[in-house]
Amino acid sequence: MTTRQIPSEEQVIEWMDTLSNWGRWGDDDQLGTVNLITDAKRAQAAALVREGISVTCSRLIVPEGAADVTSIPPLHYMLRAGDSCPDEGPGGTSDFIGFSFHGLTITHLDSLCHQVWNGKMYNGFPASDVNSETKANSLDIDQVQNGVVTRGVMLDIAKVKGKPWLEAGEFVFTEDLEAAEEAQGVRVEEGDALILRLGWYKRRLELGPPAAGRPGLHAETLPWLKERGVALVGGDASQDAEPSGYPGIGLPVHKVGIVGMGLWLIDAGNCEELASVCERLGRYEFMFNVAPLRFKNATGSPVNPLAIF
């Protein structure tokens, strides 16, 4: 058995350079690993649609505070309500919705300006490109205005480990990813969206909001993600385990992934319905589609990713 090599924090920080995609698609590139999703890749994904089944990979947004709501709770106000409509003639309803989506409870897509290291964002863009006055002037969410359509592969790590869910602070290593590939008869390929089921949303539904911590990828998996050419990682936690074991860099998958590799991440997703369909159909690959809101100069967007079989 191969001995697992746990990288030091210094090694992980070095990966910001050695795993870098800066300049790979040009000095002005703002798409990062989405460049790996070619027209041929999208056609391959479309060919996976056979049964016509569409499955959400999003959590339900609930406008209330909770232990794992890290910022302002979602807001939902009625501007016009049905109980004020006349009994006869026309009427209508409308509402106001607002939320701080970067966090642990709202399914969202991080744009490549969401993380900074040493004053730089992906591909060398300066952090000052995002400012309070004009917001995100580069690497904003509208770079993926045409959506992300590719082959999705779900690795059900919790199932392969024989657990209902992974616990807070529990790591997923490269060996776990490859064990899930073998168990499920699938392989992650260049341009794929890798969807990770850790059972974390199931735990929240059954036990309530966690007070602290979460499971996630160990930094040790970053070279594997680069080697395989993963275009996007999404899952039911927020990619990095907490605590990560790397206090100096904090969230290594977010930092090295977004800043160094230009890797797109979907945090706080929902894999429960997807896991059920994958198990019933006996296949863990599907067409994956995510379309962010076209909000000008934004650092990300709430999303409802769809897996289509």
Coordinates of C-alpha atoms in Angstrom, one line a residue:
M1 CA 0.0 0.0 0.0
T2 CA 1.3 3.5 -0.9
T3 CA 2.0 5.7 2.1
R4 CA -0.1 8.8 2.0
Q5 CA 2.1 11.9 1.6
I6 CA 0.7 14.9 3.5
P7 CA 2.1 18.1 2.1
S8 CA 3.5 20.7 4.4
E9 CA 2.0 24.2 4.4
E10 CA 5.1 25.4 2.5
Q11 CA 4.5 22.8 -0.2
V12 CA 0.8 23.8 -0.5
I13 CA 1.8 27.5 -0.9
E14 CA 4.4 26.5 -3.5
W15 CA 1.5 24.8 -5.5
M16 CA 0.2 28.3 -6.1
D17 CA 3.0 28.5 -8.6
T18 CA 3.7 24.9 -9.6
L19 CA 0.0 24.1 -10.3
S20 CA -0.7 27.5 -11.7
N21 CA -2.7 28.0 -14.9
W22 CA -1.6 31.7 -15.2
G23 CA -1.0 32.4 -18.9
R24 CA -2.0 29.0 -20.0
W25 CA -4.9 30.4 -22.0
G26 CA -3.4 33.9 -22.5
D27 CA -2.5 36.8 -20.3
D28 CA -6.0 38.2 -20.4
D29 CA -7.8 35.0 -19.7
Q30 CA -10.7 35.2 -17.2
L31 CA -12.3 31.8 -17.6
G32 CA -9.6 29.5 -16.0
T33 CA -10.5 25.9 -16.1
V34 CA -13.8 26.5 -17.9
N35 CA -11.5 26.7 -20.9
L36 CA -11.2 22.9 -20.6
I37 CA -14.9 22.6 -21.5
T38 CA -14.8 22.4 -25.3
D39 CA -17.6 22.2 -27.8
A40 CA -16.8 18.5 -28.1
K41 CA -17.1 18.1 -24.3
R42 CA -20.5 19.7 -24.3
A43 CA -21.6 17.4 -27.1
Q44 CA -20.3 14.4 -25.1
A45 CA -22.3 15.6 -22.1
A46 CA -25.5 16.0 -24.2
A47 CA -25.2 12.4 -25.4
L48 CA -25.5 11.3 -21.8
V49 CA -29.1 12.4 -21.7
R50 CA -31.1 9.2 -22.3
E51 CA -33.9 9.0 -19.7
G52 CA -34.9 12.6 -19.7
I53 CA -34.6 12.9 -15.9
S54 CA -33.6 16.3 -14.5
V55 CA -32.3 16.6 -10.9
T56 CA -31.5 19.7 -8.8
C57 CA -28.2 19.9 -7.0
S58 CA -29.2 23.0 -5.0
R59 CA -30.3 23.5 -1.4
L60 CA -33.6 25.2 -0.6
I61 CA -33.0 28.8 0.5
V62 CA -34.7 29.4 3.8
P63 CA -34.9 33.0 5.1
E64 CA -33.9 32.5 8.7
G65 CA -30.8 32.6 10.8
A66 CA -29.0 29.4 11.9
A67 CA -25.7 28.3 13.5
D68 CA -24.1 27.9 10.1
V69 CA -25.4 31.1 8.5
T70 CA -22.2 33.1 8.5
S71 CA -23.5 36.4 7.4
I72 CA -26.9 38.3 7.0
P73 CA -29.7 35.7 6.9
P74 CA -31.6 35.6 3.6
L75 CA -34.3 38.3 3.3
H76 CA -37.8 37.7 1.8
Y77 CA -40.5 40.4 1.9
M78 CA -43.8 40.6 0.2
L79 CA -44.3 43.8 -1.9
R80 CA -47.7 42.8 -3.0
A81 CA -49.6 39.9 -1.4
G82 CA -52.6 37.9 -2.5
D83 CA -54.5 38.6 0.7
S84 CA -54.7 42.3 -0.4
C85 CA -56.1 41.4 -3.8
P86 CA -59.8 42.3 -4.5
D87 CA -62.3 39.5 -4.6
E88 CA -63.2 40.6 -8.1
G89 CA -61.1 41.8 -11.0
P90 CA -57.3 41.8 -11.5
G91 CA -54.6 41.4 -8.8
G92 CA -51.1 40.2 -8.5
T93 CA -48.3 39.4 -6.1
S94 CA -44.6 40.3 -6.0
D95 CA -41.7 40.1 -3.5
F96 CA -38.2 41.2 -2.6
I97 CA -35.5 38.7 -2.1
G98 CA -31.9 39.4 -0.9
F99 CA -29.1 37.4 0.5
S100 CA -25.4 37.2 1.2
F101 CA -24.7 34.0 -0.7
H102 CA -21.0 33.3 0.0
G103 CA -21.1 31.0 2.9
L104 CA -22.2 27.6 4.0
T105 CA -25.9 27.4 3.4
I106 CA -26.8 28.9 0.0
T107 CA -25.7 26.9 -3.1
H108 CA -23.5 29.3 -5.1
L109 CA -20.9 29.5 -7.8
D110 CA -17.7 31.4 -6.8
S111 CA -16.3 33.6 -9.6
L112 CA -12.5 33.7 -10.0
C113 CA -12.3 37.1 -8.2
H114 CA -13.6 35.6 -5.0
Q115 CA -10.1 34.7 -3.6
V116 CA -6.9 36.6 -3.4
W117 CA -3.3 35.6 -2.5
N118 CA -0.5 38.1 -2.1
G119 CA -2.5 40.9 -3.6
K120 CA -3.3 39.0 -6.8
M121 CA -6.2 37.1 -8.2
Y122 CA -6.2 34.4 -10.9
N123 CA -3.9 35.1 -13.8
G124 CA -2.2 38.0 -12.1
F125 CA -5.2 40.4 -12.0
P126 CA -4.7 42.8 -9.0
A127 CA -7.0 42.5 -6.0
S128 CA -7.7 46.2 -6.4
D129 CA -9.8 45.3 -9.5
V130 CA -12.5 44.5 -6.9
N131 CA -13.3 47.6 -4.9
S132 CA -16.2 49.1 -3.0
E133 CA -17.0 51.7 -5.6
T134 CA -17.1 49.8 -8.9
K135 CA -17.3 46.2 -7.5
A136 CA -15.6 43.4 -9.5
N137 CA -14.1 44.8 -12.6
S138 CA -12.4 41.6 -13.7
L139 CA -12.9 37.9 -13.1
D140 CA -16.5 38.6 -12.3
I141 CA -19.4 36.1 -12.5
D142 CA -20.5 37.3 -15.9
Q143 CA -17.4 35.7 -17.4
V144 CA -19.5 32.6 -17.5
Q145 CA -22.6 34.3 -18.9
N146 CA -23.2 31.4 -21.3
G147 CA -23.4 28.9 -18.5
V148 CA -21.4 25.8 -17.7
V149 CA -22.5 22.7 -19.6
T150 CA -20.3 19.7 -19.3
R151 CA -20.1 16.0 -18.3
G152 CA -20.7 15.7 -14.6
V153 CA -19.4 12.9 -12.4
M154 CA -20.6 12.4 -8.9
L155 CA -18.3 10.5 -6.5
D156 CA -20.4 9.4 -3.5
I157 CA -17.6 9.4 -0.9
A158 CA -20.0 8.9 2.0
K159 CA -21.4 5.8 0.4
V160 CA -18.0 4.3 -0.5
K161 CA -16.9 4.9 3.1
G162 CA -20.1 3.2 4.4
K163 CA -21.3 6.2 6.3
P164 CA -24.4 8.4 6.2
W165 CA -22.1 11.4 6.2
L166 CA -18.6 12.5 6.9
E167 CA -18.0 14.4 10.1
A168 CA -16.7 18.0 10.6
G169 CA -13.0 18.1 9.9
E170 CA -13.0 14.8 8.1
F171 CA -10.8 14.8 5.0
V172 CA -11.2 13.4 1.5
F173 CA -7.9 12.3 0.1
T174 CA -6.9 11.3 -3.5
E175 CA -7.2 7.6 -2.5
D176 CA -10.8 8.2 -1.5
L177 CA -11.6 9.8 -4.9
E178 CA -10.0 6.9 -6.8
A179 CA -11.7 4.4 -4.6
A180 CA -15.1 6.0 -5.4
E181 CA -14.2 5.9 -9.1
E182 CA -13.5 2.2 -8.9
A183 CA -16.6 1.4 -6.9
Q184 CA -18.9 3.4 -9.2
G185 CA -17.3 2.3 -12.5
V186 CA -16.5 5.9 -13.6
R187 CA -13.5 8.0 -14.2
V188 CA -13.1 11.8 -13.9
E189 CA -11.8 13.2 -17.2
E190 CA -10.6 16.6 -18.5
G191 CA -13.3 19.2 -18.6
D192 CA -15.6 17.4 -16.2
A193 CA -17.5 18.8 -13.3
L194 CA -16.7 16.8 -10.2
I195 CA -19.6 16.5 -7.8
L196 CA -18.7 15.3 -4.3
R197 CA -21.3 13.8 -2.0
L198 CA -20.1 13.9 1.6
G199 CA -23.6 13.6 3.1
W200 CA -23.1 17.0 4.8
Y201 CA -26.5 18.3 3.7
K202 CA -28.2 15.1 4.8
R203 CA -26.6 15.6 8.2
R204 CA -28.0 19.1 8.4
L205 CA -31.5 18.0 7.4
E206 CA -31.5 15.2 10.0
L207 CA -29.5 16.8 12.9
G208 CA -29.9 20.5 12.3
P209 CA -27.3 23.1 11.4
P210 CA -23.8 22.2 12.6
A211 CA -22.2 24.6 15.1
A212 CA -18.7 24.5 13.5
G213 CA -16.5 22.8 11.0
R214 CA -17.2 20.7 7.9
P215 CA -15.7 17.8 5.9
G216 CA -14.0 18.5 2.6
L217 CA -11.1 17.9 0.3
H218 CA -7.6 17.8 1.8
A219 CA -5.1 20.0 0.1
E220 CA -3.3 16.8 -0.9
T221 CA -5.9 16.4 -3.7
L222 CA -5.0 19.6 -5.5
P223 CA -2.3 18.0 -7.9
W224 CA -4.9 15.3 -8.7
L225 CA -7.5 17.9 -9.7
K226 CA -4.9 19.6 -11.9
E227 CA -3.7 16.3 -13.5
R228 CA -7.2 15.2 -14.3
G229 CA -8.2 18.5 -15.7
V230 CA -11.2 19.1 -13.6
A231 CA -13.1 22.2 -14.8
L232 CA -15.4 22.6 -11.8
V233 CA -15.8 21.1 -8.3
G234 CA -19.1 21.1 -6.5
G235 CA -20.5 19.3 -3.5
D236 CA -22.7 19.4 -0.5
A237 CA -20.1 21.0 1.8
S238 CA -17.8 23.8 0.8
Q239 CA -14.8 22.0 -0.7
D240 CA -12.3 22.7 2.0
A241 CA -12.5 20.7 5.3
E242 CA -12.7 22.9 8.3
P243 CA -10.3 23.0 10.1
S244 CA -8.1 22.5 7.1
G245 CA -4.8 21.9 9.0
Y246 CA -3.2 24.8 7.2
P247 CA -3.6 28.0 9.4
G248 CA -1.4 30.1 7.2
I249 CA -3.4 29.6 4.0
G250 CA -6.7 28.8 5.6
L251 CA -8.7 27.3 2.8
P252 CA -6.1 25.7 0.5
V253 CA -8.6 24.3 -2.1
H254 CA -10.2 27.7 -2.4
K255 CA -6.9 29.6 -2.4
V256 CA -4.7 27.4 -4.7
G257 CA -7.7 26.2 -6.7
I258 CA -9.3 29.6 -7.5
V259 CA -6.2 31.9 -7.5
G260 CA -3.6 29.5 -8.8
M261 CA -5.5 27.1 -11.0
G262 CA -8.5 29.2 -12.0
L263 CA -10.7 26.4 -10.7
W264 CA -14.5 27.1 -10.5
L265 CA -16.2 26.0 -7.3
I266 CA -19.8 25.4 -6.3
D267 CA -20.2 25.5 -2.5
A268 CA -23.1 24.3 -0.3
G269 CA -24.8 22.1 -2.8
N270 CA -27.2 19.2 -2.4
C271 CA -26.4 15.7 -3.6
E272 CA -29.2 13.7 -1.9
E273 CA -31.7 13.5 -4.8
L274 CA -28.8 13.1 -7.2
A275 CA -27.3 10.2 -5.2
S276 CA -30.7 8.5 -5.3
V277 CA -31.1 8.8 -9.1
C278 CA -27.4 7.7 -9.7
E279 CA -27.9 4.6 -7.5
R280 CA -31.3 3.7 -9.2
L281 CA -29.9 4.1 -12.7
G282 CA -26.6 2.5 -11.8
R283 CA -24.5 5.3 -13.4
Y284 CA -22.7 8.3 -12.0
E285 CA -22.2 10.4 -15.1
F286 CA -24.7 12.9 -16.5
M287 CA -25.0 16.2 -18.3
F288 CA -24.3 19.0 -15.8
N289 CA -25.7 22.5 -16.3
V290 CA -25.3 25.6 -14.1
A291 CA -26.3 29.1 -15.2
P292 CA -25.4 31.9 -12.9
L293 CA -27.3 35.2 -12.6
R294 CA -26.0 37.9 -14.9
F295 CA -25.4 40.3 -12.1
K296 CA -23.0 43.1 -13.1
N297 CA -19.6 43.1 -11.4
A298 CA -20.5 40.4 -8.9
T299 CA -18.1 38.0 -7.2
G300 CA -20.4 35.0 -7.6
S301 CA -24.0 33.9 -7.9
P302 CA -26.5 31.7 -6.2
V303 CA -27.3 28.8 -8.6
N304 CA -29.5 25.8 -9.1
P305 CA -27.2 23.3 -10.8
L306 CA -29.0 20.6 -12.7
A307 CA -27.9 17.0 -13.4
I308 CA -29.7 15.6 -16.5
F309 CA -29.8 11.9 -17.3

